[in-house]
mmCIF file of C-alpha atoms in Angstrom:
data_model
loop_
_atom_site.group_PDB
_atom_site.id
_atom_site.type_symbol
_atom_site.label_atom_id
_atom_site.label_comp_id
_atom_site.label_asym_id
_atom_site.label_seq_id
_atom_site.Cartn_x
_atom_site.Cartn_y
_atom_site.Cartn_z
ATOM 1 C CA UNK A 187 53.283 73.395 103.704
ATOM 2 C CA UNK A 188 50.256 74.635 102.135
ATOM 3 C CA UNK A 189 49.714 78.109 100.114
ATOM 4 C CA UNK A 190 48.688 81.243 102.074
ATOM 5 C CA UNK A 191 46.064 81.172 99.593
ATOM 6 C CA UNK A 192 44.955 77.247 100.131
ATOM 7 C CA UNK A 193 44.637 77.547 103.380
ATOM 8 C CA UNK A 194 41.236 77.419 104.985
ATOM 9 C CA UNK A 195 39.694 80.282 107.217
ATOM 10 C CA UNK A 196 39.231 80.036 110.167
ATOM 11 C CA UNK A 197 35.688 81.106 110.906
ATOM 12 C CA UNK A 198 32.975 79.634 112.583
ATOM 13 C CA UNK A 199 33.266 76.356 114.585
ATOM 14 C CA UNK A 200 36.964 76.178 113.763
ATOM 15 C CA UNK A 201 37.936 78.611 115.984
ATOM 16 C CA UNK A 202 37.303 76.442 118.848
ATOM 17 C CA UNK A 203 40.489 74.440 117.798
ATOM 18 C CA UNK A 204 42.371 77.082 118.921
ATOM 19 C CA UNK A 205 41.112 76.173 122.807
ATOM 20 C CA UNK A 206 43.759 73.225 122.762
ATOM 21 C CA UNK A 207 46.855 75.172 122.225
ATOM 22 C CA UNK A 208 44.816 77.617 125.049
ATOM 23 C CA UNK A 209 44.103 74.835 127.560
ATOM 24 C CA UNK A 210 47.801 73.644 126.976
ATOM 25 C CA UNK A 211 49.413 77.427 127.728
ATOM 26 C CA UNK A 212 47.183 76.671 130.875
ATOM 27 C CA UNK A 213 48.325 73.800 131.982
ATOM 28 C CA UNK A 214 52.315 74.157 131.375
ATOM 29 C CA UNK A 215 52.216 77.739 133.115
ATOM 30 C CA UNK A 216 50.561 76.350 136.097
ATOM 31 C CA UNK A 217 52.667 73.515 136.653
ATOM 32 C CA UNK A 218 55.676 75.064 135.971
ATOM 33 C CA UNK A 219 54.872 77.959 138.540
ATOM 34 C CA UNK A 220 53.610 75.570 141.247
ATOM 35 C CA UNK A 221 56.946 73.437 140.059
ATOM 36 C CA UNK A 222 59.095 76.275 141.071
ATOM 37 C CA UNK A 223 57.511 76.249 144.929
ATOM 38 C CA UNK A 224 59.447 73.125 145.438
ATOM 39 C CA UNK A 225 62.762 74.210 143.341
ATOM 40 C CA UNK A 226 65.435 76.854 143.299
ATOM 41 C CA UNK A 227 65.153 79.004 139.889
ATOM 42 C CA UNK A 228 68.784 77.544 139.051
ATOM 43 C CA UNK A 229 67.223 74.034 138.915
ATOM 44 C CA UNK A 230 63.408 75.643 137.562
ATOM 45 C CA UNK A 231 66.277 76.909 134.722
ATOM 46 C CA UNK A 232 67.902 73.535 133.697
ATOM 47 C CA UNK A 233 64.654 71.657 133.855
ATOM 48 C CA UNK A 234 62.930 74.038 131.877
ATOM 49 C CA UNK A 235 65.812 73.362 128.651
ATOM 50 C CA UNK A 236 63.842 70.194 128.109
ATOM 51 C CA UNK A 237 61.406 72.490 126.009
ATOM 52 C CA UNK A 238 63.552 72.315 122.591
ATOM 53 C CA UNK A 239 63.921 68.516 122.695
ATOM 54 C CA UNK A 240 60.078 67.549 123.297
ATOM 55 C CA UNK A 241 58.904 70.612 120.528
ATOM 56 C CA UNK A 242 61.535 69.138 118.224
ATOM 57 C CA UNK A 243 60.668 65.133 118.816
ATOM 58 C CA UNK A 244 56.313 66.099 118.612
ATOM 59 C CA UNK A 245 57.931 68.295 115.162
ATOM 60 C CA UNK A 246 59.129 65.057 114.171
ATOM 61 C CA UNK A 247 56.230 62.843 115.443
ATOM 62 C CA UNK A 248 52.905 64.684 114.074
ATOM 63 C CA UNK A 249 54.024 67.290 111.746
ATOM 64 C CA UNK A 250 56.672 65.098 109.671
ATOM 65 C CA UNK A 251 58.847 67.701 109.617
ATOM 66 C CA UNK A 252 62.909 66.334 109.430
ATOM 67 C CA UNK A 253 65.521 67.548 111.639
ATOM 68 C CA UNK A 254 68.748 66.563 110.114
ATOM 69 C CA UNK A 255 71.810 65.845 112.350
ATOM 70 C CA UNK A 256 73.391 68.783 113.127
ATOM 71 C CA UNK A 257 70.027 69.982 114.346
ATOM 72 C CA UNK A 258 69.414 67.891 116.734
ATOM 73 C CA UNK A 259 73.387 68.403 117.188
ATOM 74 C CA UNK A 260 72.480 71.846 117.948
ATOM 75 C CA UNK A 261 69.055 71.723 120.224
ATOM 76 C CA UNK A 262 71.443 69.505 122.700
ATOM 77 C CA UNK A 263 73.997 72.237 122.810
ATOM 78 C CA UNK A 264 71.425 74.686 123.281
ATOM 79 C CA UNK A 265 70.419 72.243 126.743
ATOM 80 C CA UNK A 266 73.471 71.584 127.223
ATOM 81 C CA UNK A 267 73.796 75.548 128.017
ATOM 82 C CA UNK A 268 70.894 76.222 129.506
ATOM 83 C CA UNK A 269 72.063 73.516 132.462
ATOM 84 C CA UNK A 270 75.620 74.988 132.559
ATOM 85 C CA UNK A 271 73.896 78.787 133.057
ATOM 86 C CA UNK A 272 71.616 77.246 135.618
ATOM 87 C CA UNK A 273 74.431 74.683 137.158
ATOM 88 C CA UNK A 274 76.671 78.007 137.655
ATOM 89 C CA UNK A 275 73.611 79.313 139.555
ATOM 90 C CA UNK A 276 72.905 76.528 141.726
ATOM 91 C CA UNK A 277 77.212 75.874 143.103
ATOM 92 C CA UNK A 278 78.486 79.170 142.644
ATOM 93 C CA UNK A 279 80.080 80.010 145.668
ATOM 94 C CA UNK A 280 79.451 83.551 147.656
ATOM 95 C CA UNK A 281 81.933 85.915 147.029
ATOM 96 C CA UNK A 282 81.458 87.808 150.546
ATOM 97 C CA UNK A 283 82.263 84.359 151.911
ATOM 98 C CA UNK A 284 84.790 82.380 150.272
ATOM 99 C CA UNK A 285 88.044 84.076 148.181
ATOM 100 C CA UNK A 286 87.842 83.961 144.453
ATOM 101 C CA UNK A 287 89.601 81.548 142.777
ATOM 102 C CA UNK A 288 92.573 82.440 140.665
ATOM 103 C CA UNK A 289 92.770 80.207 138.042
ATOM 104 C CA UNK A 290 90.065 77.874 136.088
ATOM 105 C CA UNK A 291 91.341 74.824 137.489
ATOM 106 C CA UNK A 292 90.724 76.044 140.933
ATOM 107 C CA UNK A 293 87.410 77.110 139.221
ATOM 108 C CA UNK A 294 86.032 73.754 138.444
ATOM 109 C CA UNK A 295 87.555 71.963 141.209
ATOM 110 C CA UNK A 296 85.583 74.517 143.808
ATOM 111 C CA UNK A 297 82.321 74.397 141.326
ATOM 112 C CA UNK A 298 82.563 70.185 141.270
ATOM 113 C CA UNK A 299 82.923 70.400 145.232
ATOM 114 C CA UNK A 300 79.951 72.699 145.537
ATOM 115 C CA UNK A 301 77.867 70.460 143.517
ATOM 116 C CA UNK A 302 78.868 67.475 145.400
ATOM 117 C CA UNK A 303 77.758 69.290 148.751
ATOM 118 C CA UNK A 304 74.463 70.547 147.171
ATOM 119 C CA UNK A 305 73.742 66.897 145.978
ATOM 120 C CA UNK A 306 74.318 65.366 149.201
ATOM 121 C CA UNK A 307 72.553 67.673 151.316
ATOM 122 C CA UNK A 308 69.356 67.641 149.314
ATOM 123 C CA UNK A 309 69.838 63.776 149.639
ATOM 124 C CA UNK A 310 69.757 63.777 153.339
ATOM 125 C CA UNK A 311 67.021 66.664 153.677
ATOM 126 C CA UNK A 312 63.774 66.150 154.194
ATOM 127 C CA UNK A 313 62.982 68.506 151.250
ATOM 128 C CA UNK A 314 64.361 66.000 148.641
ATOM 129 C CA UNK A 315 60.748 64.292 147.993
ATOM 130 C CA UNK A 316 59.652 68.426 147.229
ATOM 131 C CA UNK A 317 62.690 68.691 144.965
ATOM 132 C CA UNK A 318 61.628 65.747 143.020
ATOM 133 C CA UNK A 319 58.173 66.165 142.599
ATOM 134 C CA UNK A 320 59.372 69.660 141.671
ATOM 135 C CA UNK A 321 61.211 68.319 138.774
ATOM 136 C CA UNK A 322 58.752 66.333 137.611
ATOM 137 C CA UNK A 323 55.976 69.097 137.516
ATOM 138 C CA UNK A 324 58.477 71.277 135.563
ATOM 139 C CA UNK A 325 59.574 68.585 133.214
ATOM 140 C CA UNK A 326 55.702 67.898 132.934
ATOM 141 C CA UNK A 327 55.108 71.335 131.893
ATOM 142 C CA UNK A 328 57.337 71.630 129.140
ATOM 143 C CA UNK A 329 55.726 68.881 127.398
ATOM 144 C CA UNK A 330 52.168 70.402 127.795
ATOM 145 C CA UNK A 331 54.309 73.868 126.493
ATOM 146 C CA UNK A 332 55.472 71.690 123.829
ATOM 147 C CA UNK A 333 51.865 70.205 122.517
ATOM 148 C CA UNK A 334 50.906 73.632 122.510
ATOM 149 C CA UNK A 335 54.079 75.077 120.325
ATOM 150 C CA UNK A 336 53.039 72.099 117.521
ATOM 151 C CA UNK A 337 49.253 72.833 117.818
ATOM 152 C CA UNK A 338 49.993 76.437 117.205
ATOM 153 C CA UNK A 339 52.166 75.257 114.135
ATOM 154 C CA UNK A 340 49.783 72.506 112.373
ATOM 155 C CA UNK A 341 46.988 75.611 113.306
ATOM 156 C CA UNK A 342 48.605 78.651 111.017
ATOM 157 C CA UNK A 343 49.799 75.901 108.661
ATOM 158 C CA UNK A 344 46.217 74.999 107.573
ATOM 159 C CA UNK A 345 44.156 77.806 108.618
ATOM 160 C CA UNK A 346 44.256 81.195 107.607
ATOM 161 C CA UNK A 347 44.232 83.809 110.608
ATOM 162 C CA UNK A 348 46.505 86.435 111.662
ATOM 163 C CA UNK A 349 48.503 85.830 114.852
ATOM 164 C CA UNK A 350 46.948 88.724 116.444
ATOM 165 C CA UNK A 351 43.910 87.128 116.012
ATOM 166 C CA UNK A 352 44.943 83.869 117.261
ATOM 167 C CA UNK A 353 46.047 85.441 120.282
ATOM 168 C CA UNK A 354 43.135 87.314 120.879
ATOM 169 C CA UNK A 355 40.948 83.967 120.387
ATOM 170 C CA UNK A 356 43.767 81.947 122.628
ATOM 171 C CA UNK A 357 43.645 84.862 125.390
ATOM 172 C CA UNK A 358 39.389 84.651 125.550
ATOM 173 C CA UNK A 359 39.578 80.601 125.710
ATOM 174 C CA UNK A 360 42.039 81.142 128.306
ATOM 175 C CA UNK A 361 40.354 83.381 130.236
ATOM 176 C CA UNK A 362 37.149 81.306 130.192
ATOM 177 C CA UNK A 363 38.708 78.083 131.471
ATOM 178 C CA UNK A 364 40.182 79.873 133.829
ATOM 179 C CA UNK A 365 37.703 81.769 135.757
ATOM 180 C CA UNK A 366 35.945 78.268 135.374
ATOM 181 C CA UNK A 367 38.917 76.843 137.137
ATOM 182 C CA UNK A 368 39.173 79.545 139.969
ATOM 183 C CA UNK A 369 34.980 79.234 140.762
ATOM 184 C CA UNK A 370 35.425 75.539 141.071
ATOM 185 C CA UNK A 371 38.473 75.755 143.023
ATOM 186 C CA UNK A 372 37.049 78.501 145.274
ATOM 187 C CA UNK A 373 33.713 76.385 146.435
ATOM 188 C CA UNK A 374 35.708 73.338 146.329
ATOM 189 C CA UNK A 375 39.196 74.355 148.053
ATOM 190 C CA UNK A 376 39.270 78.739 148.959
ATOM 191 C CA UNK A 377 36.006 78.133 151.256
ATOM 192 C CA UNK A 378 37.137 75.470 153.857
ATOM 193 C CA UNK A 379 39.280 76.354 156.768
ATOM 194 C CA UNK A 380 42.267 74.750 155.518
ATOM 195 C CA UNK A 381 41.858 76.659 151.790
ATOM 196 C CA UNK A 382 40.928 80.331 153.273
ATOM 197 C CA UNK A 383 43.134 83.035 152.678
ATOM 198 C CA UNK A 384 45.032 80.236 150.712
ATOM 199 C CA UNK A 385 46.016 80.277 146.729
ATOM 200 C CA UNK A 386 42.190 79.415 145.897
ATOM 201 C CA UNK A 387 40.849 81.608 147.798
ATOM 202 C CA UNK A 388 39.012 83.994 144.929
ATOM 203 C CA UNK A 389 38.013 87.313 148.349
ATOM 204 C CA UNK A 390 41.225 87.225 149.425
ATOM 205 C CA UNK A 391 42.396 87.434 146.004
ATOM 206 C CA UNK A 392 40.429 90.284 145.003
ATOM 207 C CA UNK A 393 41.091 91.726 148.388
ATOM 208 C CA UNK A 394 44.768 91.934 147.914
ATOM 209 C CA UNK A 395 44.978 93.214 144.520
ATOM 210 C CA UNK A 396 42.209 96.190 145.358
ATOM 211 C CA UNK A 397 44.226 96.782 148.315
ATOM 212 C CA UNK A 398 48.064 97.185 146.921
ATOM 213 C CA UNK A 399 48.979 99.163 143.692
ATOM 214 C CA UNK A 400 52.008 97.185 142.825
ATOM 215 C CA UNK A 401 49.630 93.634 142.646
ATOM 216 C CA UNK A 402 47.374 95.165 140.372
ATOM 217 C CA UNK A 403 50.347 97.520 138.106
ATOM 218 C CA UNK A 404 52.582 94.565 138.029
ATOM 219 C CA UNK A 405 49.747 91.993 136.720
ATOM 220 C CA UNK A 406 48.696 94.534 134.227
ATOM 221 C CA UNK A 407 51.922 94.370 132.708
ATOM 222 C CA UNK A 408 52.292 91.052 133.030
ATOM 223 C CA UNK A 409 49.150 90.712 130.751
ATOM 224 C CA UNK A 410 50.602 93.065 128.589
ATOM 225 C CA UNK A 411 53.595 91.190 128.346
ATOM 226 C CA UNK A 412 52.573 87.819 127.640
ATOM 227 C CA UNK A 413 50.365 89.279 124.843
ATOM 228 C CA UNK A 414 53.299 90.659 122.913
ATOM 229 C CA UNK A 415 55.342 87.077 124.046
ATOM 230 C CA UNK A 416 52.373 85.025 122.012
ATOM 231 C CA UNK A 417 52.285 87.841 119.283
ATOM 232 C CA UNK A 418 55.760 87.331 118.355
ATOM 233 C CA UNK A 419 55.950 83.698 119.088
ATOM 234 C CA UNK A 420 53.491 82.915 116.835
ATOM 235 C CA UNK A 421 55.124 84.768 114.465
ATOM 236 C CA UNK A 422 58.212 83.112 114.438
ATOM 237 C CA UNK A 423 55.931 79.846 114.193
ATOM 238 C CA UNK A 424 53.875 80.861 110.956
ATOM 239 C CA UNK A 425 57.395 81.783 109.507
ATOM 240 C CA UNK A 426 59.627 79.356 110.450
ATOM 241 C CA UNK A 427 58.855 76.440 113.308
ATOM 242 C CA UNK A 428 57.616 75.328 116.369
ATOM 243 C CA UNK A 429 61.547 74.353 117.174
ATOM 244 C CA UNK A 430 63.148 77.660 116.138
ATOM 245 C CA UNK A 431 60.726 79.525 118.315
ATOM 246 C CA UNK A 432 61.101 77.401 121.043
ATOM 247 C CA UNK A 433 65.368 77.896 120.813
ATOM 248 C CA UNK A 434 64.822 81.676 120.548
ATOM 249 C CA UNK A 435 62.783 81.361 123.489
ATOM 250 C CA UNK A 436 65.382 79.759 125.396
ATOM 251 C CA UNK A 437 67.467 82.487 124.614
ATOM 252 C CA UNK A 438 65.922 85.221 126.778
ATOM 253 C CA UNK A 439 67.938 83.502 129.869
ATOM 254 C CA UNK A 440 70.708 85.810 127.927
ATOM 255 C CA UNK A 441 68.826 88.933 128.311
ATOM 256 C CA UNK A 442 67.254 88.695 131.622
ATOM 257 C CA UNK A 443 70.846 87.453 132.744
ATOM 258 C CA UNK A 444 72.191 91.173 131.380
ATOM 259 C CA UNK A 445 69.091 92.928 132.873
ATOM 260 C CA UNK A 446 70.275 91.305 136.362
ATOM 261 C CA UNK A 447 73.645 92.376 136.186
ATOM 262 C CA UNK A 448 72.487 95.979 135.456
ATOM 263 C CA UNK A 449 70.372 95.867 137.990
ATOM 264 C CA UNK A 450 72.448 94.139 140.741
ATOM 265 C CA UNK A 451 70.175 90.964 141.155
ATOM 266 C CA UNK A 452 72.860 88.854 139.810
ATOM 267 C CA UNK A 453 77.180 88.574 140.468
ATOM 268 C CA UNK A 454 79.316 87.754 137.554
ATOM 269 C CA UNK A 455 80.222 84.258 136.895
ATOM 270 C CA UNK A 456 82.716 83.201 134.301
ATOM 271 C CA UNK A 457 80.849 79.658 134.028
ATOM 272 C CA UNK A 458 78.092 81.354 132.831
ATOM 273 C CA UNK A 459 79.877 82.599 129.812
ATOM 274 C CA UNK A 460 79.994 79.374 128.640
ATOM 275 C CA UNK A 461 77.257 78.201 128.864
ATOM 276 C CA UNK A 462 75.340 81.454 126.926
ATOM 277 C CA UNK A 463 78.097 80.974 125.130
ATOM 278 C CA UNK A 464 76.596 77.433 123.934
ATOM 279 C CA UNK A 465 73.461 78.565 123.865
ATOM 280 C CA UNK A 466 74.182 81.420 121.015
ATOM 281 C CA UNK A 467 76.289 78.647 119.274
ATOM 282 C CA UNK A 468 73.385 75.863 118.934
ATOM 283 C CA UNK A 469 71.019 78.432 117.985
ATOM 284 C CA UNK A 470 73.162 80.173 115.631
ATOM 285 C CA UNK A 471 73.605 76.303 114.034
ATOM 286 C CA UNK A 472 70.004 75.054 113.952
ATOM 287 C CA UNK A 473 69.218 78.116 112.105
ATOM 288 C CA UNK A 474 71.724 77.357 109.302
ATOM 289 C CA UNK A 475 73.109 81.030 110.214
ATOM 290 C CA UNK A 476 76.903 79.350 111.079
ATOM 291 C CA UNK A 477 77.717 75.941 109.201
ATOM 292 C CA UNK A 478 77.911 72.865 111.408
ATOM 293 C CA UNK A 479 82.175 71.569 112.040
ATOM 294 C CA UNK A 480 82.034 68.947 110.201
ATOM 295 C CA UNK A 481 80.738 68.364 106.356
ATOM 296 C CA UNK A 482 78.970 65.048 106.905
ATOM 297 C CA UNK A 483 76.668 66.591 109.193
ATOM 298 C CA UNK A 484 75.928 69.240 107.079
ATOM 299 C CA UNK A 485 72.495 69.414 105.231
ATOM 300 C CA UNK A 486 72.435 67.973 101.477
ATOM 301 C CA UNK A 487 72.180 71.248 99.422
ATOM 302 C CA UNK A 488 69.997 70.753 96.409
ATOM 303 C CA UNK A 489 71.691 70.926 92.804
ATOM 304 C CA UNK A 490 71.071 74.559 90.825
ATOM 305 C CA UNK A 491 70.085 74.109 87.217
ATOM 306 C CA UNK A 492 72.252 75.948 84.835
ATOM 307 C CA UNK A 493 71.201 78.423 82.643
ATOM 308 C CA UNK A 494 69.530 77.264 79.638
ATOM 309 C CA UNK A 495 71.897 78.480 76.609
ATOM 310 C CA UNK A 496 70.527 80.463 73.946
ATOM 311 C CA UNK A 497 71.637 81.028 70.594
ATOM 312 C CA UNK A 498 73.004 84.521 69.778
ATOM 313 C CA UNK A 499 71.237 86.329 67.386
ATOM 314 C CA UNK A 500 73.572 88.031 64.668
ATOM 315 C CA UNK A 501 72.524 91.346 63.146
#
């Protein structure tokens, strides 16, 4: 990685490169929300664990960085989590309408049973074509969120700009294609009969967040919150990786999991302790903070040089 001090600004013409990572954010948020039309958030959840593996394989790919084994040990345990947390979500039975179990045998037997039911009614529905292409548009997404984690890496790597700055720039590219987006879409789609009062329809848009408070308060945050998301993403990025921020990112599931349960969006589910439970573990170990189980997995630690001895000097 190059010197803070050999890297070049970026000024002029350059900052334009910063419209890829931009058009990328774009693309992954939009698929993944349209992705989660057709999906339950349990399945949006699991799907959405495939982040870690495509930012560590593009890592790999373009940036030549190298992921030793216990790495890649740990971004599978960190999926491997995320699809237990959102497996517990999607077969977890109501508690107002079957008895708890009593032991963790009669656990997993009831959770394998649920699953088996969910699986075969979604086979038989006549929402299981939705399902699927609701996969794929997640899935999709995480590899456009992925491109745009690396860009953002090789970016700060060889340019010199603040993050704040590269938000800023990111934000005003993103805005730009995306009013360009919603004209098009409005002419094209939000003006027919079959588009009005639809998702591309920019008056009805307008209409609705001029006419309630809580649209307009709760998209100002929102803007305010994605700001300090990027801010501190990039962050992470410029002082570590693309990988690492994309495992700590995967890690909010653990937060907004205890934010539920305060709040009484979400019942307690003992599955879901292991699988956060994972999820702390393979971040924990792809971020050298515990040491992977076994030694030969373990990365090759560099020799120290000793001490050069010098002669003692006798009065």
């Amino acid at each position: 990685m190059p010197n803070v001090d050999e890297r070049t600004p970026l000024v002029g013409w350059r900052v334009f490169l910063l419209a890829m990572p931009a058009c990328c954010d774009i693309a992954g948020t939009t698929l993944m929300n349209v992705g989660l039309l057709f999906v339950a958030a349990s399945i949006y959840q699991m799907t959405r664990g495939a982040l870690i593996l495509f930012v560590g394989l593009f890592s790999v790919l373009f940036l030549h960085r190298k992921i030793f084994l216990y790495q890649w040990s740990a971004l599978f345990i960190v999926v491997l989590g995320v699809a237990i947390v959102g497996l517990a979500g999607a077969t977890a039975p109501n508690p107002q309408g079957q008895p708890d179990p009593k032991s963790l045998t009669e656990t997993a037997m009831l959770l394998v049973r649920e699953a088996s039911q969910h699986v075969k009614t979604a086979a038989v529905s006549t929402g299981a074509l939705q399902t699927v292409l609701g996969v794929l548009m997640i899935a999709g997404a995480q590899i456009f969120t992925a491109t745009q984690f690396v860009l953002e890496e090789w970016i700060l790597e060889n340019y010199a700009l603040e993050p704040l700055k590269v938000v800023g720039w990111e934000g005003v590219f993103g805005f730009l294609v995306t009013l360009i987006g919603m004209i098009i879409l409005h002419f094209a789609v939000g003006r027919t009969d079959a588009g009005r009062n639809g998702y591309f329809d920019m008056q009805e848009g307008w209409r609705e967040i001029a006419q309630y408070r809580s649209i307009a308060v709760t998209s100002i945050l929102i803007m305010i919150s994605i700001g300090g998301f990027n801010f501190f993403g990039l962050s992470i990025t410029r002082s570590v990786s693309a990988t690492a921020r994309s495992i700590i990112d995967t890690c909010r599931t653990l937060f907004i999991w205890i934010v539920s349960l305060g709040l009484g969006w979400e019942t307690f589910k003992w599955l879901q302790i292991v699988g956060f439970a994972l999820l702390v573990y393979g971040t924990f170990l792809f971020n050298d903070i515990v040491r992977p189980p076994l030694k030969a997995c373990a990365r090759p630690r560099k020799p120290e040089p000793l001490l050069e001895e010098t002669p003692i000097e006798h009065m």
